[in-house]
Amino acid sequence: MSGIIRRYRPFFNIDDSFPIVTLHEGNTPLIPAPAVAKATGVSGLEVHLKFEGLNPTGSFKDRGMTFAVSRAKHLGATHLICASTGNTSASAAAYGARASIETLIILPQGKVALGKLSQAVLYGAKIVEIEGNFDQALDMVRIIGQAPGVEIVNSINPYRIEGQKTGAFEVCDQLGGKAPDFHFIPVGNAGNITAYWRGYKEYQQAGKIPTLPKMFGYEAEGSAAIVRGHKIENPETFATAIRIGNPASWEPAVQAASESQGRIDSVTDDEIAAAYKLLAGAEGIFCEPASAASVAGLIKASRQGLVPENSVITCVLTGNGLKDPDSAIRLGEASKITLPPEAPKIADYLGLALS
Ligand code: F0G
């Protein structure tokens, strides 16, 4: 079935008049990660990566955006508006283009990865950069989004969370009708952890899975508002997607962690960078830095003794590495040199013997 709305239709409260704006999002792979399992140091772990970077615009946002933009179309909206650290804006602009609704985007200047910005530009959105951070951009959207005909498509729009809950459905389907024991996920504005928890609970209520996972969410240390228990005025992290100091879904995220007997914790930029490189170099999976916070969290929790042997783990990789080429080039270790087009010289450099 094409797209998450059609595929999981019984889990949505919509009727046949609901227009479906889709780019065939969802159905992303759940990839086994033996090298990550080994890096935890805990024996017998079964680690699976839900690679959301393979969605149509390269992030998990498409699951919520198909629903929010379908709803906007249903209402006859003339404009979509969102604040973004990049992925929401790329997704909104794509689904806006698909629905022929103009998309307005407010971004923190200089803090959006190049790939994300390039998407929003080519999809044809109207873009405003502010001299401020994501939280301030969202404050602007809450006000400007009140204008007639405008639909806010940040995750404060309940349809976003509704669509994103399908990530949990897919994980359970892919595990053969069960939830993992632990679900690790990055936390920025805190919508996605809220959505996954809702999805797991609904799947259990529907009799599709016997047990629920413990939800382990990870903020970046320089932006860890929930962990610290107060807003952060000037959030910082190189994982710009989660550079957020006042998460909109703060309370439901805390509830997801407490109800599931999980936790919300933070990881440092160094821990995120190490996981980012491990995923690429040892698993062949290129995600963006913020996504690696889930794996960094798994490694941290394992070292803290919180993950029992033989557990089944899912880590969500929320976005594609191609979104942020600057981070990859800055942190990548492969050496690169320029040589003349002469085979012996190149072979010599590569350490190969030519007979
Ligand atoms: N990972 C990536 C790649 C993201 O883009 C985001 C959020 C998150 C994780 C955190 O998810 O906000 O639901 O807790 N990006 C938003 C944006 C804020 O504007 O693209 P969350």
Coordinates of C-alpha atoms and ligand atoms in Angstrom, one line a residue:
M1 CA 0.0 0.0 0.0
S2 CA 1.3 3.4 -0.9
G3 CA 2.0 5.7 1.9
I4 CA 1.3 5.5 5.6
I5 CA -2.3 6.8 5.6
R6 CA -3.5 4.1 3.2
R7 CA -1.4 1.4 4.8
Y8 CA -2.5 2.1 8.4
R9 CA -6.0 3.5 7.6
P10 CA -7.8 1.7 10.4
F11 CA -5.6 3.6 12.9
F12 CA -6.8 7.0 11.7
N13 CA -10.0 8.8 12.3
I14 CA -10.8 9.8 8.7
D15 CA -13.5 9.2 6.2
D16 CA -13.5 8.7 2.5
S17 CA -13.7 12.4 1.7
F18 CA -10.3 12.9 3.2
P19 CA -7.8 13.8 0.4
I20 CA -4.5 11.9 0.7
V21 CA -1.4 13.9 -0.2
T22 CA 1.4 11.3 -0.3
L23 CA 4.9 10.8 -1.7
H24 CA 4.7 7.1 -0.7
E25 CA 6.4 7.8 2.6
G26 CA 7.1 5.1 5.2
N27 CA 7.9 1.4 4.7
T28 CA 11.5 2.2 5.6
P29 CA 13.9 -0.7 6.4
L30 CA 14.7 -2.1 9.8
I31 CA 18.4 -3.0 9.4
P32 CA 20.3 -5.3 11.8
A33 CA 23.4 -3.6 13.3
P34 CA 25.9 -6.2 14.6
A35 CA 28.7 -3.7 14.8
V36 CA 26.6 -1.4 17.0
A37 CA 25.6 -4.4 19.1
K38 CA 29.3 -5.2 19.6
A39 CA 30.1 -1.6 20.5
T40 CA 27.7 -1.7 23.4
G41 CA 29.8 -4.4 25.1
V42 CA 26.6 -6.2 26.2
S43 CA 26.4 -9.7 25.0
G44 CA 23.6 -11.1 22.9
L45 CA 22.0 -7.8 22.0
E46 CA 19.9 -7.7 18.9
V47 CA 20.1 -4.2 17.6
H48 CA 17.9 -2.9 14.7
L49 CA 18.1 0.5 13.0
K50 CA 14.9 2.0 11.7
F51 CA 16.4 4.0 8.9
E52 CA 14.0 6.9 8.4
G53 CA 16.5 8.7 6.2
L54 CA 15.1 6.6 3.4
N55 CA 11.8 8.5 3.4
P56 CA 11.0 10.6 0.3
T57 CA 12.6 13.8 1.6
G58 CA 15.2 12.0 3.7
S59 CA 13.7 12.1 7.2
F60 CA 10.9 10.8 9.4
K61 CA 9.1 14.1 9.1
D62 CA 7.3 12.8 6.0
R63 CA 5.2 10.4 8.0
G64 CA 3.6 13.3 9.9
M65 CA 3.7 15.7 6.9
T66 CA 1.5 13.5 4.7
F67 CA -1.2 13.7 7.3
A68 CA -0.8 17.3 8.2
V69 CA -0.8 18.5 4.6
S70 CA -3.7 16.2 3.7
R71 CA -5.6 17.8 6.5
A72 CA -4.6 21.3 5.4
K73 CA -5.9 20.4 1.9
H74 CA -9.1 19.1 3.4
L75 CA -9.6 22.4 5.2
G76 CA -8.8 24.4 2.0
A77 CA -5.7 26.1 3.4
T78 CA -3.9 28.5 1.2
H79 CA -0.6 28.4 3.1
L80 CA 1.5 26.0 5.2
I81 CA 3.8 27.5 7.7
C82 CA 6.5 26.0 9.9
A83 CA 9.6 26.8 11.9
S84 CA 12.4 24.3 11.4
T85 CA 15.9 23.2 12.1
G86 CA 15.7 21.9 8.5
N87 CA 14.0 18.6 8.0
T88 CA 10.4 19.8 8.8
S89 CA 10.8 22.6 6.3
A90 CA 12.1 20.3 3.6
S91 CA 9.2 17.9 4.2
A92 CA 6.6 20.7 4.4
A93 CA 7.9 22.3 1.2
A94 CA 7.7 18.9 -0.7
Y95 CA 4.2 18.0 0.5
G96 CA 3.2 21.6 -0.1
A97 CA 4.4 21.4 -3.7
R98 CA 2.6 18.2 -4.1
A99 CA -0.7 19.7 -2.8
S100 CA -0.3 23.0 -4.6
I101 CA -0.3 24.9 -1.3
E102 CA 2.3 27.6 -0.8
T103 CA 4.8 26.8 2.0
L104 CA 6.3 29.5 4.3
I105 CA 9.3 28.6 6.3
I106 CA 11.0 30.3 9.2
L107 CA 14.6 29.2 9.9
P108 CA 17.4 29.9 12.4
Q109 CA 19.9 31.7 10.3
G110 CA 23.1 29.8 9.7
K111 CA 22.0 26.7 11.6
V112 CA 20.3 24.6 8.9
A113 CA 22.3 21.9 7.2
L114 CA 23.0 22.6 3.5
G115 CA 21.0 19.6 2.1
K116 CA 17.9 20.6 4.0
L117 CA 18.1 24.2 2.8
S118 CA 18.6 23.1 -0.8
Q119 CA 15.5 21.0 -0.7
A120 CA 13.3 23.8 0.6
V121 CA 14.7 26.1 -2.0
L122 CA 14.0 23.8 -4.9
Y123 CA 10.6 22.7 -3.7
G124 CA 9.8 26.4 -4.0
A125 CA 9.0 27.4 -0.5
K126 CA 9.1 31.0 0.7
I127 CA 12.0 31.2 3.2
V128 CA 12.6 33.6 6.0
E129 CA 15.8 33.3 8.1
I130 CA 15.7 35.0 11.5
E131 CA 18.6 36.2 13.6
G132 CA 17.5 33.8 16.3
N133 CA 17.2 30.1 17.1
F134 CA 14.6 27.5 16.4
D135 CA 12.6 28.2 19.6
Q136 CA 12.2 31.9 18.5
A137 CA 11.2 30.8 15.0
L138 CA 8.5 28.6 16.5
D139 CA 7.3 31.5 18.6
M140 CA 6.9 33.5 15.4
V141 CA 5.0 30.7 13.7
R142 CA 2.6 30.4 16.6
I143 CA 1.6 34.0 16.0
I144 CA 1.8 34.3 12.2
G145 CA 0.1 31.0 11.8
Q146 CA -3.1 32.5 13.2
A147 CA -3.6 34.4 9.9
P148 CA -6.6 33.2 7.9
G149 CA -6.0 30.3 5.5
V150 CA -2.7 29.3 7.2
E151 CA -2.0 25.8 8.6
I152 CA 0.8 25.4 11.0
V153 CA 2.6 22.1 10.2
N154 CA 5.0 21.9 13.1
S155 CA 4.4 19.0 15.5
I156 CA 2.1 21.2 17.6
N157 CA -0.3 20.3 14.8
P158 CA -1.8 17.0 16.1
Y159 CA -1.9 15.4 12.7
R160 CA 1.9 15.4 12.6
I161 CA 2.1 13.2 15.7
E162 CA -0.7 11.0 14.4
G163 CA 1.2 10.3 11.2
Q164 CA 4.5 9.7 12.9
K165 CA 3.0 7.0 15.2
T166 CA 3.2 4.7 12.2
G167 CA 6.9 4.4 12.7
A168 CA 6.1 2.3 15.7
F169 CA 3.6 0.2 13.8
E170 CA 6.2 -0.6 11.2
V171 CA 8.9 -1.5 13.7
C172 CA 6.5 -4.1 15.3
D173 CA 5.4 -5.5 11.9
Q174 CA 9.1 -5.8 10.9
L175 CA 10.0 -7.6 14.2
G176 CA 7.2 -10.1 13.3
G177 CA 4.5 -8.9 15.6
K178 CA 6.3 -7.7 18.7
A179 CA 7.8 -4.5 20.1
P180 CA 11.5 -4.3 20.9
D181 CA 12.5 -4.4 24.6
F182 CA 14.1 -0.9 24.3
H183 CA 13.4 1.9 21.8
F184 CA 16.2 4.5 21.5
I185 CA 15.4 7.8 19.8
P186 CA 16.8 11.4 19.5
V187 CA 14.9 14.1 21.2
G188 CA 14.7 17.7 19.8
N189 CA 11.2 19.2 19.9
A190 CA 10.1 15.9 21.4
G191 CA 7.3 15.1 19.0
N192 CA 8.7 11.9 17.6
I193 CA 9.2 10.1 21.0
T194 CA 5.6 11.2 21.8
A195 CA 4.4 9.7 18.5
Y196 CA 6.3 6.4 18.8
W197 CA 5.0 5.9 22.3
R198 CA 1.4 6.5 21.1
G199 CA 2.0 4.1 18.2
Y200 CA 3.2 1.3 20.5
K201 CA 0.4 1.7 22.9
E202 CA -2.3 1.7 20.1
Y203 CA -0.7 -1.4 18.6
Q204 CA -0.9 -3.1 21.9
Q205 CA -4.5 -2.1 22.4
A206 CA -5.3 -3.5 19.0
G207 CA -3.8 -6.8 20.0
K208 CA -0.9 -6.6 17.5
I209 CA 1.9 -6.8 20.1
P210 CA 2.0 -8.4 23.5
T211 CA 4.4 -6.0 25.3
L212 CA 5.6 -2.4 25.2
P213 CA 9.2 -1.1 24.9
K214 CA 11.0 1.1 27.3
M215 CA 11.4 4.5 25.6
F216 CA 14.9 6.0 25.9
G217 CA 15.1 9.5 24.4
Y218 CA 18.3 11.5 24.0
E219 CA 18.8 15.2 23.8
A220 CA 22.2 16.8 22.9
E221 CA 24.0 17.9 26.0
G222 CA 24.1 21.5 25.0
S223 CA 20.4 21.6 24.3
A224 CA 19.2 19.3 27.0
A225 CA 16.2 21.3 28.4
I226 CA 14.2 18.3 29.5
V227 CA 17.1 16.6 31.3
R228 CA 18.0 19.8 33.1
G229 CA 14.4 20.7 33.8
H230 CA 14.4 24.2 32.4
K231 CA 14.5 26.0 29.1
I232 CA 17.9 26.6 27.5
E233 CA 18.1 30.1 26.1
N234 CA 21.0 29.5 23.8
P235 CA 21.0 25.8 22.9
E236 CA 24.1 24.5 21.2
T237 CA 25.2 21.2 19.4
F238 CA 26.7 20.4 16.1
A239 CA 23.7 18.1 15.6
T240 CA 21.7 21.1 14.4
A241 CA 18.5 19.2 13.9
I242 CA 18.1 18.9 17.7
R243 CA 19.4 22.3 18.6
I244 CA 16.3 23.1 20.6
G245 CA 16.0 24.7 24.0
N246 CA 12.3 24.6 24.7
P247 CA 10.7 21.5 23.2
A248 CA 7.1 21.9 22.3
S249 CA 6.1 18.3 23.3
W250 CA 8.1 18.4 26.5
E251 CA 5.3 16.9 28.8
P252 CA 4.2 14.1 26.6
A253 CA 7.8 13.1 26.1
V254 CA 8.4 13.0 29.8
Q255 CA 5.3 10.9 30.1
A256 CA 6.4 8.5 27.4
A257 CA 9.7 7.9 29.3
S258 CA 8.0 7.6 32.7
E259 CA 5.1 5.4 31.6
S260 CA 7.4 3.0 29.8
Q261 CA 10.0 3.0 32.6
G262 CA 12.5 4.5 30.2
R263 CA 14.3 7.8 30.5
I264 CA 15.2 11.0 28.8
D265 CA 18.9 11.6 29.0
S266 CA 21.6 13.5 27.0
V267 CA 24.6 12.6 25.0
T268 CA 27.6 14.9 24.3
D269 CA 28.6 16.1 20.8
D270 CA 31.7 13.8 21.1
E271 CA 29.4 10.8 21.8
I272 CA 27.1 11.7 18.9
A273 CA 30.1 12.1 16.6
A274 CA 31.5 8.7 17.6
A275 CA 28.2 7.0 16.9
Y276 CA 27.8 8.9 13.6
K277 CA 31.2 7.6 12.5
L278 CA 30.6 4.1 13.8
L279 CA 27.3 3.8 11.8
A280 CA 29.0 4.9 8.6
G281 CA 32.3 3.1 9.0
A282 CA 31.2 -0.1 10.6
E283 CA 27.6 -0.6 9.4
G284 CA 27.7 1.3 6.0
I285 CA 24.8 3.5 7.1
F286 CA 25.0 7.2 6.5
C287 CA 22.6 9.1 8.8
E288 CA 22.8 12.7 9.9
P289 CA 24.4 13.7 13.2
A290 CA 21.2 14.2 15.2
S291 CA 20.1 10.7 14.2
A292 CA 23.2 9.2 15.7
A293 CA 22.1 10.4 19.1
S294 CA 19.9 7.3 19.4
V295 CA 22.9 5.0 18.9
A296 CA 25.1 7.2 21.2
G297 CA 22.3 6.8 23.8
L298 CA 22.3 3.0 23.4
I299 CA 26.0 2.9 23.9
K300 CA 25.8 5.2 27.0
A301 CA 22.9 3.3 28.5
S302 CA 24.7 0.0 27.9
R303 CA 27.8 1.3 29.7
Q304 CA 25.6 2.4 32.6
G305 CA 24.3 -1.2 33.0
L306 CA 20.8 -0.3 32.0
V307 CA 20.5 -2.7 29.1
P308 CA 20.3 -6.4 30.0
E309 CA 21.9 -9.1 27.9
N310 CA 19.9 -10.5 25.0
S311 CA 17.6 -7.5 24.7
V312 CA 16.0 -6.6 21.5
I313 CA 16.7 -3.0 20.7
T314 CA 15.5 -0.5 18.1
C315 CA 17.3 2.7 17.4
V316 CA 15.6 5.2 15.1
L317 CA 17.9 6.9 12.6
T318 CA 15.8 9.9 11.9
G319 CA 17.5 11.5 8.9
N320 CA 19.8 10.8 5.9
G321 CA 23.5 11.7 6.1
L322 CA 23.3 13.4 2.7
K323 CA 21.3 16.2 4.5
D324 CA 24.5 17.5 6.1
P325 CA 27.5 17.0 3.9
D326 CA 29.5 19.6 5.9
S327 CA 29.5 17.5 9.0
A328 CA 30.5 14.4 7.1
I329 CA 33.5 16.1 5.5
R330 CA 34.5 17.8 8.7
L331 CA 34.4 14.5 10.8
G332 CA 35.3 12.0 8.1
E333 CA 38.7 10.4 8.5
A334 CA 39.4 9.0 5.0
S335 CA 42.5 10.6 3.6
K336 CA 42.3 12.2 0.2
I337 CA 45.2 13.2 -2.1
T338 CA 45.6 14.3 -5.6
L339 CA 47.8 12.3 -8.0
P340 CA 48.5 12.4 -11.7
P341 CA 46.7 9.8 -13.9
E342 CA 49.5 7.3 -13.6
A343 CA 48.6 3.8 -12.5
P344 CA 52.0 2.9 -10.8
K345 CA 51.8 6.0 -8.7
I346 CA 48.2 5.4 -7.7
A347 CA 48.8 1.7 -7.0
D348 CA 51.8 2.6 -4.9
Y349 CA 49.8 5.1 -2.9
L350 CA 47.0 2.6 -2.4
G351 CA 49.5 0.0 -1.2
L352 CA 48.8 -2.4 -4.1
A353 CA 51.5 -4.4 -6.0
L354 CA 51.3 -4.3 -9.8
S355 CA 53.2 -7.2 -11.5
Ligands
F0G1 N1 16.3 13.9 14.2 C1 16.2 14.7 13.2 C2 17.0 14.4 11.9 C3 15.4 15.8 13.2 O1 15.3 16.6 12.2 C4 14.7 16.1 14.4 C5 13.8 17.3 14.5 C6 14.8 15.2 15.4 C7 15.7 14.1 15.3 C8 14.1 15.4 16.7 O2 12.7 15.0 16.6 O3 11.8 17.2 17.2 O4 10.4 15.1 17.1 O5 12.1 15.4 18.9 N2 13.7 18.2 13.6 C9 12.8 19.3 13.6 C10 12.9 20.1 12.3 C11 12.8 20.1 14.8 O6 12.5 21.3 12.3 O7 13.2 19.5 11.3 P1 11.7 15.7 17.5

